[in-house]
Short mmCIF file of C-alpha atoms and ligand atoms in Angstrom, two decimals:
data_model
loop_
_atom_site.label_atom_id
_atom_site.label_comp_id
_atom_site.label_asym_id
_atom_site.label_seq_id
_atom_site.Cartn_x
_atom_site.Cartn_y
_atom_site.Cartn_z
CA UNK A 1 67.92 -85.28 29.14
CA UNK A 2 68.30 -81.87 31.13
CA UNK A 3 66.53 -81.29 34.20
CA UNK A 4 63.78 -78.67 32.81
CA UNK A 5 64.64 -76.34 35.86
CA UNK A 6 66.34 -73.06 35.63
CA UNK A 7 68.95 -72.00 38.07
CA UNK A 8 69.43 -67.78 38.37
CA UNK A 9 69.57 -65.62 41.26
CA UNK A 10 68.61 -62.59 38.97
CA UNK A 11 65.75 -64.42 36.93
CA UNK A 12 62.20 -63.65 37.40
CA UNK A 13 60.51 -65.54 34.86
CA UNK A 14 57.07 -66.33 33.65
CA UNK A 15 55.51 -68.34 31.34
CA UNK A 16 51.96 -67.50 30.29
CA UNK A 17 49.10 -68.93 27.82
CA UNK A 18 46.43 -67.29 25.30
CA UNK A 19 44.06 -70.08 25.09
CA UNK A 20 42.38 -69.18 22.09
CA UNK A 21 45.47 -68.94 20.09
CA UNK A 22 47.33 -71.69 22.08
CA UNK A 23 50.31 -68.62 22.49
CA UNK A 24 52.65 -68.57 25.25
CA UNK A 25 53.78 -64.90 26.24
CA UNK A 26 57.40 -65.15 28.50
CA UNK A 27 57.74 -62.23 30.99
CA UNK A 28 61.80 -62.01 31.85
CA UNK A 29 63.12 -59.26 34.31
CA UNK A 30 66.12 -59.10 36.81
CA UNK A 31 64.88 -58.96 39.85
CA UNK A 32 68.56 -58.76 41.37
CA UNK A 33 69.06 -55.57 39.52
CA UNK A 34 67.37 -52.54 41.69
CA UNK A 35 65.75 -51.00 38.21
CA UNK A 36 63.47 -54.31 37.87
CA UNK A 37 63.74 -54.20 34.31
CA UNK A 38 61.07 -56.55 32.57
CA UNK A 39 60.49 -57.33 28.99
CA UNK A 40 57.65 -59.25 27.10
CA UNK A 41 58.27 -61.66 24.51
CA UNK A 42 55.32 -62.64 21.93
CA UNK A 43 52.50 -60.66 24.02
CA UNK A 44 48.87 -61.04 22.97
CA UNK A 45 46.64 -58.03 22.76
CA UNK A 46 43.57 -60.21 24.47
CA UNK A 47 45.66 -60.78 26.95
CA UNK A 48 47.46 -57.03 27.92
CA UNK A 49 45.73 -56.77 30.89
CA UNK A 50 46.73 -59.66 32.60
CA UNK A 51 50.16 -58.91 31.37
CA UNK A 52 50.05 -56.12 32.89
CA UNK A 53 48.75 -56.26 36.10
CA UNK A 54 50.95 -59.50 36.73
CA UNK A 55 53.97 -56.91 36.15
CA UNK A 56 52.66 -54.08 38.21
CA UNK A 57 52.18 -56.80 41.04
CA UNK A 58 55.69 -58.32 40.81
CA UNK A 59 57.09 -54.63 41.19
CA UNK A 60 58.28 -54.89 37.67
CA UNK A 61 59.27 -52.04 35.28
CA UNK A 62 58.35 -53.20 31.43
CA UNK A 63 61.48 -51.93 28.80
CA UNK A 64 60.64 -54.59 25.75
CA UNK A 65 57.49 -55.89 24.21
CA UNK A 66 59.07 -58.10 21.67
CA UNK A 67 57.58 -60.36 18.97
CA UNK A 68 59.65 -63.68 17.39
CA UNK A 69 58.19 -62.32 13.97
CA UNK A 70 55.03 -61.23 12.66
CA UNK A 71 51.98 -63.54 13.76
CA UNK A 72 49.50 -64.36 11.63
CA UNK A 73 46.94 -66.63 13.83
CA UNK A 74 46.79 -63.11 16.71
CA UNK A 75 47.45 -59.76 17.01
CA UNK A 76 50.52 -58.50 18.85
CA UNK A 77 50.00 -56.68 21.91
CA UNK A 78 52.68 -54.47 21.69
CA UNK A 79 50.79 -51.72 20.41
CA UNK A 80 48.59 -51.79 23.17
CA UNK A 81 51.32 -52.42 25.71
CA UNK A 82 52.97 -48.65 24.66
CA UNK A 83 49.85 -47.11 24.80
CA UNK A 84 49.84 -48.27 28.30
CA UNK A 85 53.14 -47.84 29.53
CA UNK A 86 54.21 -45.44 27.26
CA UNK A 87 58.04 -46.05 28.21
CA UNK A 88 57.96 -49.80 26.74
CA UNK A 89 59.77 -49.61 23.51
CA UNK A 90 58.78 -52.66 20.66
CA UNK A 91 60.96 -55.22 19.09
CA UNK A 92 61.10 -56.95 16.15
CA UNK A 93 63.36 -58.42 13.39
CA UNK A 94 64.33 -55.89 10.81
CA UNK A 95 63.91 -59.04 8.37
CA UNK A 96 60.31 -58.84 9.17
CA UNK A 97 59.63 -55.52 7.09
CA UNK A 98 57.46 -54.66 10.63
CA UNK A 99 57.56 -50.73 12.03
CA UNK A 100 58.79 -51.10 15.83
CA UNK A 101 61.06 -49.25 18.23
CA UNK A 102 63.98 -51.38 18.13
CA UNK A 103 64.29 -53.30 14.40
CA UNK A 104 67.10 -56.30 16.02
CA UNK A 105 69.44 -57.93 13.57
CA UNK A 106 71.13 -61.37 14.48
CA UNK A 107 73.81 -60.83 16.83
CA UNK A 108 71.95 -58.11 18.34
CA UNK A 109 71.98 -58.21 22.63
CA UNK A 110 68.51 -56.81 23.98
CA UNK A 111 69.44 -56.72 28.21
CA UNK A 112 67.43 -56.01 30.72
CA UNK A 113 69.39 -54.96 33.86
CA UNK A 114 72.38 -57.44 33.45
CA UNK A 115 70.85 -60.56 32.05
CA UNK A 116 70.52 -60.25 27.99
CA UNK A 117 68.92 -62.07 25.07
CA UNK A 118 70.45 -63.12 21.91
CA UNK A 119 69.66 -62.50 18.44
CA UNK A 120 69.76 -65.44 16.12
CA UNK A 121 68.07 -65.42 12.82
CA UNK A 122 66.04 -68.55 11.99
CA UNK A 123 63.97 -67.51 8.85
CA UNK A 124 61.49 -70.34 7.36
CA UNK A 125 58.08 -69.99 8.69
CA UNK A 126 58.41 -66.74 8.42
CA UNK A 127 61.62 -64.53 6.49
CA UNK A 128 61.77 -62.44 9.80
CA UNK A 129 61.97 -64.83 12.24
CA UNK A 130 63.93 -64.69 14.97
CA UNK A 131 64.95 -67.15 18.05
CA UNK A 132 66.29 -65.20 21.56
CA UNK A 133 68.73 -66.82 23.45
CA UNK A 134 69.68 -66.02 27.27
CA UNK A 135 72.84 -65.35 27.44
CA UNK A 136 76.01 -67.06 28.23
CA UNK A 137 78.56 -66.73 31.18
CA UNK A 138 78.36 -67.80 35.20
CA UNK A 139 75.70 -65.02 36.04
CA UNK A 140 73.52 -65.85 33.40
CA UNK A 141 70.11 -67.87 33.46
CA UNK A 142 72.00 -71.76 33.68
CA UNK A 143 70.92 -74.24 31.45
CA UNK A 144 70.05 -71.45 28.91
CA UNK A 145 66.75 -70.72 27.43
CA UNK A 146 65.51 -70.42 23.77
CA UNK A 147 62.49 -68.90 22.80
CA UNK A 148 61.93 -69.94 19.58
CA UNK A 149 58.86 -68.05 18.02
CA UNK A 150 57.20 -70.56 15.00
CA UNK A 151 60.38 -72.13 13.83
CA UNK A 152 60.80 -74.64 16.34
CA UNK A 153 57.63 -75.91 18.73
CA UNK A 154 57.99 -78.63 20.59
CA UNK A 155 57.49 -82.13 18.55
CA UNK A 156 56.90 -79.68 15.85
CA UNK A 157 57.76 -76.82 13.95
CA UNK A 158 55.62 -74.02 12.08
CA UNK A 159 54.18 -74.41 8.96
CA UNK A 160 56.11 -72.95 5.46
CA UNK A 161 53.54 -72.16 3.13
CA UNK A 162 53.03 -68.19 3.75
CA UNK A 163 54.68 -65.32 4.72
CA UNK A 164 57.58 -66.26 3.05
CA UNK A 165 57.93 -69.04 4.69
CA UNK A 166 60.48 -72.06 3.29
CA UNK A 167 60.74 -75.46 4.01
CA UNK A 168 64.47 -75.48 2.93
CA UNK A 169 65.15 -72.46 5.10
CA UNK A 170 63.42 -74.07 8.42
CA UNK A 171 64.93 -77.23 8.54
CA UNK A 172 68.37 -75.51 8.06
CA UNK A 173 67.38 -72.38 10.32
CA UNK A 174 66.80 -74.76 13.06
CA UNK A 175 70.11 -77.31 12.55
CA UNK A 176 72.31 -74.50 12.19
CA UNK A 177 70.93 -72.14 15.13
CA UNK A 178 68.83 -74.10 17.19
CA UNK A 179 70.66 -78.07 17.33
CA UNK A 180 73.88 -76.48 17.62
CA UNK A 181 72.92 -74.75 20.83
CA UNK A 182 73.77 -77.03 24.67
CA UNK A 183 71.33 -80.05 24.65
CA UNK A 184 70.34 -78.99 27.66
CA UNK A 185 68.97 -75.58 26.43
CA UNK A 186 65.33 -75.02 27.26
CA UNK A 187 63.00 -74.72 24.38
CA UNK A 188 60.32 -72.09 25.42
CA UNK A 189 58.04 -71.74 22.05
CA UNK A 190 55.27 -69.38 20.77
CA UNK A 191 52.84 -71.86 20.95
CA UNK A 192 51.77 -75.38 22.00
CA UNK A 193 48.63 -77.78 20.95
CA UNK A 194 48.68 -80.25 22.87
CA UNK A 195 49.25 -78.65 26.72
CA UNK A 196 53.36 -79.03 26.56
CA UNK A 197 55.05 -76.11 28.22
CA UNK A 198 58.83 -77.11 27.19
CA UNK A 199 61.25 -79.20 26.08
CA UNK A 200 64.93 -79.41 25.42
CA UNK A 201 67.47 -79.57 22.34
CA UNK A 202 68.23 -82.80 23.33
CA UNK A 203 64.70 -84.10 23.08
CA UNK A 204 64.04 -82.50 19.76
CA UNK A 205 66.90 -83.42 18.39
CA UNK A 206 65.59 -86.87 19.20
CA UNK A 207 62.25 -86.81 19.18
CA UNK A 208 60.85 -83.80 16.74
CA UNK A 209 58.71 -86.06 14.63
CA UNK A 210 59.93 -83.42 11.49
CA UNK A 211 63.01 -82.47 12.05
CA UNK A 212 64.85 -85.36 12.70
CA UNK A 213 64.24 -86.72 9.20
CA UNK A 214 66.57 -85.94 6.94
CA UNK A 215 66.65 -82.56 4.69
CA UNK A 216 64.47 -84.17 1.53
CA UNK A 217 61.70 -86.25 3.90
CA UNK A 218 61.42 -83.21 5.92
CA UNK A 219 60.32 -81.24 3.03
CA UNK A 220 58.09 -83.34 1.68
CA UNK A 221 55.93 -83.64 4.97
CA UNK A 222 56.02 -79.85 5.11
CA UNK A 223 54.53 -80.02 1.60
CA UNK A 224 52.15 -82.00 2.21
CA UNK A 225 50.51 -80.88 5.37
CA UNK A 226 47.26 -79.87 3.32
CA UNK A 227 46.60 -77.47 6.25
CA UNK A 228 43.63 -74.71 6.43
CA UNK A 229 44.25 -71.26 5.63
CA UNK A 230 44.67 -69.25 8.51
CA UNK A 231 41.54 -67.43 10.17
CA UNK A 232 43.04 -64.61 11.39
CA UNK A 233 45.95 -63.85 8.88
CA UNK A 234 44.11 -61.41 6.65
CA UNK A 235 43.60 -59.38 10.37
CA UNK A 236 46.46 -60.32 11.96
CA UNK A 237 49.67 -59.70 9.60
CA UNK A 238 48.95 -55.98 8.29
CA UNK A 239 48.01 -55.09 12.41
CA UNK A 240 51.37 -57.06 13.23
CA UNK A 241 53.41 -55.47 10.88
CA UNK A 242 52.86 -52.11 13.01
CA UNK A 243 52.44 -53.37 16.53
CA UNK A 244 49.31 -54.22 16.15
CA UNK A 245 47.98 -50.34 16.00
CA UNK A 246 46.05 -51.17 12.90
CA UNK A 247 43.88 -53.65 14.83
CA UNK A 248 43.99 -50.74 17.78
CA UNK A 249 42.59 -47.84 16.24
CA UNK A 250 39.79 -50.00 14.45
CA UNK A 251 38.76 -51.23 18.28
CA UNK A 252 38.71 -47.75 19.86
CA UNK A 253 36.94 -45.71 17.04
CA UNK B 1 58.91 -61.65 44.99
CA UNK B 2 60.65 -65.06 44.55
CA UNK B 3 62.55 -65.75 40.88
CA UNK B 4 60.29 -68.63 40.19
CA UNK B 5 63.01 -70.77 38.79
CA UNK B 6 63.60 -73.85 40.40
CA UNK B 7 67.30 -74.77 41.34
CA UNK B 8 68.02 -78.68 41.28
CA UNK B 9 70.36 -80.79 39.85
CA UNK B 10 68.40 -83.67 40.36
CA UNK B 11 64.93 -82.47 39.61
CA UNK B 12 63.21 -83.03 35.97
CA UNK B 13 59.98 -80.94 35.98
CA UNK B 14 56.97 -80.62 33.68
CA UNK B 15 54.29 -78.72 33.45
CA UNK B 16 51.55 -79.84 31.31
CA UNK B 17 48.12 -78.21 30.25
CA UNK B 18 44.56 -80.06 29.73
CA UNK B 19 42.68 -77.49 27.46
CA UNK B 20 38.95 -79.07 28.53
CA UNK B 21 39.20 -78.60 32.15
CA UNK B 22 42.29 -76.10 32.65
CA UNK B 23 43.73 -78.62 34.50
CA UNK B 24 47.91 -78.82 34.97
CA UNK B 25 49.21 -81.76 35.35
CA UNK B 26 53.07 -82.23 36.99
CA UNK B 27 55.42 -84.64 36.14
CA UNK B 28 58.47 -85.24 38.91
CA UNK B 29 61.36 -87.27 38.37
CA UNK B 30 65.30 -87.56 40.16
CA UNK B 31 67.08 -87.56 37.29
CA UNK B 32 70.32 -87.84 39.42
CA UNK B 33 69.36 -91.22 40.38
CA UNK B 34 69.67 -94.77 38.23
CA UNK B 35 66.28 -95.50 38.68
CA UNK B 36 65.29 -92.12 36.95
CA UNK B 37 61.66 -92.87 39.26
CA UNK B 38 58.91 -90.33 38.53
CA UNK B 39 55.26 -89.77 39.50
CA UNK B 40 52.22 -87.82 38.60
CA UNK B 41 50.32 -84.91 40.03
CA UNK B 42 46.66 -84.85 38.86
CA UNK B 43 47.21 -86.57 35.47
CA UNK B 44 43.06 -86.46 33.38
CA UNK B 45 42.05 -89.03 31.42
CA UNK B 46 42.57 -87.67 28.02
CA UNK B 47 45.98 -86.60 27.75
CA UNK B 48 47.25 -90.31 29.70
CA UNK B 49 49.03 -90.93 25.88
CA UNK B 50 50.68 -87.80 26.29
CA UNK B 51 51.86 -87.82 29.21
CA UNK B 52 53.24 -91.42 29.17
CA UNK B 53 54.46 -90.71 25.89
CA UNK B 54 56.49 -87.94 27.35
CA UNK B 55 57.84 -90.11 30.18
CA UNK B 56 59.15 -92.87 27.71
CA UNK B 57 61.10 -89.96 25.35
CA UNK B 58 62.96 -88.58 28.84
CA UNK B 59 63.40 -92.47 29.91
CA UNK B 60 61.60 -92.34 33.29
CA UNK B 61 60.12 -95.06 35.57
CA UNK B 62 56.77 -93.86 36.72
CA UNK B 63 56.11 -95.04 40.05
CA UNK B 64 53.33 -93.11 41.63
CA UNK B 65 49.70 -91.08 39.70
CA UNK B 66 49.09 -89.27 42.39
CA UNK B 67 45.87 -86.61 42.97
CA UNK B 68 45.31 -83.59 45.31
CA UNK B 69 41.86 -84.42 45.65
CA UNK B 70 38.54 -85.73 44.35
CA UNK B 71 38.25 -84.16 40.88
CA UNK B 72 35.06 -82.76 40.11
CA UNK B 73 35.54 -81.72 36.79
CA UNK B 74 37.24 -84.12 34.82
CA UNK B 75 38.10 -88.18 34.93
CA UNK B 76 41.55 -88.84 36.80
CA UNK B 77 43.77 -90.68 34.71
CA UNK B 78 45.24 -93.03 37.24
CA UNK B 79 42.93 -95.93 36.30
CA UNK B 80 44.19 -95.36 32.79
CA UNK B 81 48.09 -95.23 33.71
CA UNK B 82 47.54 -98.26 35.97
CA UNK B 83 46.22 -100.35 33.20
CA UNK B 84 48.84 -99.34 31.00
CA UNK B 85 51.95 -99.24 33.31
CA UNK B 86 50.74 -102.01 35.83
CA UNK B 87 53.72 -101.16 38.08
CA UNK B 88 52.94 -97.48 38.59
CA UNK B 89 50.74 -96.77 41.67
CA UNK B 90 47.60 -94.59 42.24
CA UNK B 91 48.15 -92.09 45.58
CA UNK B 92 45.22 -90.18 47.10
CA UNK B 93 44.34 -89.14 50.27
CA UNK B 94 42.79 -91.42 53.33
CA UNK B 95 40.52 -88.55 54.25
CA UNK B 96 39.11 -88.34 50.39
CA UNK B 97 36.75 -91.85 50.93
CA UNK B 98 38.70 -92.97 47.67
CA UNK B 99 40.14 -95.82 46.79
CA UNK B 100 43.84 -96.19 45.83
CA UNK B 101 47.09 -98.20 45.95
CA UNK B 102 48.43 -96.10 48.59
CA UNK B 103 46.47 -93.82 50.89
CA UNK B 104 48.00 -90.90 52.35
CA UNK B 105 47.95 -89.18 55.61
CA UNK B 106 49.50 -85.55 56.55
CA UNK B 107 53.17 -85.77 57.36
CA UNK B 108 53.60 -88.91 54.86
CA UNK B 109 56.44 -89.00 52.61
CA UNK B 110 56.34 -89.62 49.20
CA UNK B 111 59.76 -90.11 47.83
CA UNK B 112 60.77 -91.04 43.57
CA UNK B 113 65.03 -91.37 44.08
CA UNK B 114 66.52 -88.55 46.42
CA UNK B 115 63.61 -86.39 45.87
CA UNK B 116 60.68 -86.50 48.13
CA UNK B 117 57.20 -84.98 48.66
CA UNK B 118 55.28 -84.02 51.98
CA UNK B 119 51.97 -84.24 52.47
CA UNK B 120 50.25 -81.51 54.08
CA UNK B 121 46.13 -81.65 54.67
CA UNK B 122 44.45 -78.52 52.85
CA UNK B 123 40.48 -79.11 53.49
CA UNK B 124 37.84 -76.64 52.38
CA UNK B 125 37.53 -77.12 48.88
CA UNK B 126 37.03 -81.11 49.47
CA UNK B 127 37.15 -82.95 52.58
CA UNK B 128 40.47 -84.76 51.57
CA UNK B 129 42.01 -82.47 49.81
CA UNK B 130 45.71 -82.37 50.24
CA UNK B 131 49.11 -80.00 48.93
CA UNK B 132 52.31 -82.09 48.22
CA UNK B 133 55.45 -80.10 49.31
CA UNK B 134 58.95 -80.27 47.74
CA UNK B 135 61.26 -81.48 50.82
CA UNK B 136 63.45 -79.56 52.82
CA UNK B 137 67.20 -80.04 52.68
CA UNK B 138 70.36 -79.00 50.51
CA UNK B 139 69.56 -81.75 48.23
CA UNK B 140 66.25 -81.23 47.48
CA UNK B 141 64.70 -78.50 44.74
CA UNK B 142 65.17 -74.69 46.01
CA UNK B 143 62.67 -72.36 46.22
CA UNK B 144 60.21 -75.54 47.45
CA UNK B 145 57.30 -76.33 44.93
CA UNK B 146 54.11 -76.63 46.68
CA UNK B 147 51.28 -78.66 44.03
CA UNK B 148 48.55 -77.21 46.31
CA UNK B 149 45.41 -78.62 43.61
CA UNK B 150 42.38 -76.43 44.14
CA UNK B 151 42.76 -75.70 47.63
CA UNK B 152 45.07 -72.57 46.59
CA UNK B 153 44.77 -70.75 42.84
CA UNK B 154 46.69 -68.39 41.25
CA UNK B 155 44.69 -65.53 42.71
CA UNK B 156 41.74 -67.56 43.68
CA UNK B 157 41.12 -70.50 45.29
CA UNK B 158 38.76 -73.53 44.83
CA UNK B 159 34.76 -73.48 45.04
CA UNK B 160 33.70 -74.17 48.52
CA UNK B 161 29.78 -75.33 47.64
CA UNK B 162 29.71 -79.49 48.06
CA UNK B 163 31.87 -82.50 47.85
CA UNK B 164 32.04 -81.69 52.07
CA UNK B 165 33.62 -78.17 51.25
CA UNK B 166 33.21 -75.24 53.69
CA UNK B 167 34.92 -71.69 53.71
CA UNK B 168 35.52 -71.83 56.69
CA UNK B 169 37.85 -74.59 56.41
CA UNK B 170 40.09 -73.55 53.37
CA UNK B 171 40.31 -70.35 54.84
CA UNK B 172 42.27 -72.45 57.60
CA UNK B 173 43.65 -74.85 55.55
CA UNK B 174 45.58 -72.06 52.98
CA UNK B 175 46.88 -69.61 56.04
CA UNK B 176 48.14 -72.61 58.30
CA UNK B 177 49.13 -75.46 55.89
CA UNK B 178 50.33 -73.25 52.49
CA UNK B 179 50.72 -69.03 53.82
CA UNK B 180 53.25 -70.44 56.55
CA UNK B 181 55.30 -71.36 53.81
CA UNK B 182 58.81 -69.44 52.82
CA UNK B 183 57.13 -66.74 50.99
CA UNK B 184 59.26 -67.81 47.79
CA UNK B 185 57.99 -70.91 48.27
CA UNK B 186 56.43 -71.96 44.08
CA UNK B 187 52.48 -72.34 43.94
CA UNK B 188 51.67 -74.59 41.33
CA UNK B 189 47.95 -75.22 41.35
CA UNK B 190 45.31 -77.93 39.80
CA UNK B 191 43.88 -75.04 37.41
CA UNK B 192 44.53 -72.01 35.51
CA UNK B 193 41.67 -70.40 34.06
CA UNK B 194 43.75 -67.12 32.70
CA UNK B 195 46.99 -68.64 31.21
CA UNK B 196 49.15 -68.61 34.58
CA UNK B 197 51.33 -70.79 35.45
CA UNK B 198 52.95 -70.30 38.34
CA UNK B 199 52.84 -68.16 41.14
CA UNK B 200 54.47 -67.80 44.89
CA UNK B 201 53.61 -67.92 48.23
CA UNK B 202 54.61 -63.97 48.71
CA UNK B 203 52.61 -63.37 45.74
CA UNK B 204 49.56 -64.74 47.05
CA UNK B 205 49.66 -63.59 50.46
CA UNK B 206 50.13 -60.07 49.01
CA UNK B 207 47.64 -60.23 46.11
CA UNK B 208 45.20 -62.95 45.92
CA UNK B 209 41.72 -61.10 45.79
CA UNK B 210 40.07 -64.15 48.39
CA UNK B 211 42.54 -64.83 50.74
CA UNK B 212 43.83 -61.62 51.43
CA UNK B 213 40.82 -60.61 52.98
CA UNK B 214 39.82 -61.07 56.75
CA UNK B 215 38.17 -64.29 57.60
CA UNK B 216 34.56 -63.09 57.88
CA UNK B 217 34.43 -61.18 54.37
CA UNK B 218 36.13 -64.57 52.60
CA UNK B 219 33.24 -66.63 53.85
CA UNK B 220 30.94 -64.31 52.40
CA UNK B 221 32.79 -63.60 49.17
CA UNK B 222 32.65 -67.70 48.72
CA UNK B 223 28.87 -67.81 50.32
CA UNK B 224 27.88 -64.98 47.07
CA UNK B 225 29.80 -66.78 44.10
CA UNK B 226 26.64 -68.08 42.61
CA UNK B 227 28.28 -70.50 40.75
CA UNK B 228 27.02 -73.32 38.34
CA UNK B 229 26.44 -76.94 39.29
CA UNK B 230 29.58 -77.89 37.43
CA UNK B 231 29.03 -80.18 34.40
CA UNK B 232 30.87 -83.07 34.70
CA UNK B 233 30.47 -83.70 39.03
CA UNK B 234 28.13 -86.48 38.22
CA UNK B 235 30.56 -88.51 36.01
CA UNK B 236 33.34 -87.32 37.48
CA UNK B 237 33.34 -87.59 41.47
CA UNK B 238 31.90 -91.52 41.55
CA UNK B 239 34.69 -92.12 38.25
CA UNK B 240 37.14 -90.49 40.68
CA UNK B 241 36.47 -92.31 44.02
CA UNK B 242 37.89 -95.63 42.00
CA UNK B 243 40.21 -93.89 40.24
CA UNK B 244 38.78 -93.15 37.05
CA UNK B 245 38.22 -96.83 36.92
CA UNK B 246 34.28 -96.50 36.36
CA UNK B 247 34.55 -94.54 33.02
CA UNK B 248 37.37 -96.84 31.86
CA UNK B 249 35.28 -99.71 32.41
CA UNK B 250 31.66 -98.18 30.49
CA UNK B 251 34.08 -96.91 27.60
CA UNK B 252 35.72 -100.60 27.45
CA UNK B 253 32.36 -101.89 26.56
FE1 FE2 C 301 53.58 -67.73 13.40
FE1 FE2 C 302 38.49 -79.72 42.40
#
């Protein structure tokens, strides 16, 4: 099992948690790089102003405020983010129908002085989802680090049943983009239940209680989950799919 | 500011998150070694099944449940993990009045394989409160980790108001035993109340909103916090003094 620590001389990196939403935002930036680029990954608007001020403290200059896909349990704080730092451009998955700055395709390279994140396309609890991979070679963030939105959690995995969301699509999203990646790659997902901060590939690969199971099993579970409809998706979703604005303009007028 | 990443080949680190309580709980191990020995920093009560759970999936030997101090706001779950791993052993400080396997004094040792822990004495928020130190040394984890349990927050620091606390005290305990630090040294604290995780030594001396301030203003800042008598003191400090072993023994019954 890898060692859960992250060797980089250039990696300033942050992990932080929306309690009501369970959601883990990451803040990345090279801090070897004399611009101090930052970006955001899955930012919350509740939580902005933390954000925020953590970045303006660490000396920090914010380029990305980027979402794994379109969330439907909290609203996004990108929106808010450019209306604060007005030079922060949003990201999202073109496969997520969402308005942003930057629509990303798979293969796509989002950098941030010379470290970068990966593109790879893992559709199923959502069609737009996306997983961002640090990059490879001897200057980059060593083991690497995937931050896998919805589609893979750790002893989990999100749920199929809206959104376009598939249960065929997941368990192959995360097999064919996710398993295939180092075993000592550093899962870093958009949210956690239970108070886990990360895993590995290795341990989901032999531990995920879902994925694991082979292609037919894992779809019937996934089927059968019988779970609640979301509280926040009839809010959440139309705000997401433009930054969360929607939800912005309703607050300040 | 430091990269908060941790370099270590031997090192397995986890962070993990108690909801109730905002508690963290750390989980150690030298991976590099046979023995694969690990130990516990401030495990609670109700996530012991997790966090052993954890610790048999990454094929660890848990040797020591250790705790900073005298919780008083949740039920230490070294009772718990002693009953259920009979080899592991509880750790707490002499100067706490508690009773343990193995009661520490400043400048002890506490080693699991090649890696080792030092105890430094942090009173103020408790009488016996204590911060554990990553070693020094080429082998051991780089930046050092310091688990520095309510003594030290991530811009804050812990109530002052009973359990033999005194401002005056952790005022002296933070800027001689945790500010004299290397400034890249990793704070990793008992509690989060805001969703952060992690912060540095640099960070704090430069930013925390308590301890930046001159000696005489802190004491009155701590003196004016008006805080509530917290909830669980009365079931948690006598639970904690016996590790935990009080409420496991009224909930066996
Ligand atoms: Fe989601
Ligand atoms: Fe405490």
């Amino acid at each position: 099992m890898g060692s859960s620590t992250v060797s980089s001389s250039k990696l300033l990196f942050r992990q932080l948690f929306e309690k009501d939403s369970s959601t883990y935002t990451y803040l990345l930036a090279d801090i070897s790089h004399p611009d101090r680029s930052a970006l955001l990954i899955d930012p919350v608007d509740k939580t902005v102003d933390r954000d925020l001020s953590l970045i303006k403290d660490l000396g920090l200059k914010l380029i990305y405020a980027m979402n794994t896909h379109v969330h439907a349990d909290h609203v996004t704080g990108t929106g808010l983010i450019k209306s604060k730092v007005p030079s922060a451009k949003s990201v999202i998955s073109k496969a997520s129908g969402s308005k942003a700055d930057l629509l990303i395709v798979p293969g796509d390279k989002i950098q941030i002085g010379n470290l970068f994140l990966e593109v790879r396309a893992t559709p199923g609890h959502t069609l737009g989802c996306v997983t961002y991979v640090t990059g490879g070679g001897p200057d980059q963030p060593h083991p690497k680090m995937a931050f896998t939105g919805d589609a893979l959690l750790i002893r989990g995995c999100g749920r199929t049943d809206f959104q376009g969301g598939s249960s065929e699509q997941l368990y192959k999203s995360v097999h064919s983009q996710i398993f295939t990646l180092p075993k000592e790659t550093l899962i870093y997902p958009a949210h956690d239940y239970r108070g886990f901060t990360v895993s590995t590939v290795g341990e989901e690969m032999q531990y995920n209680p879902r994925l694991t199971k082979d292609e037919e099993t894992y779809k019937s579970i996934m089927q059968n989950l019988n779970l609640p409809y979301p509280k926040m998706i009839d809010i959440a979703v139309p705000a997401n799919m433009v930054c969360g604005l929607q939800d912005l303009t309703s607050k300040s007028s």
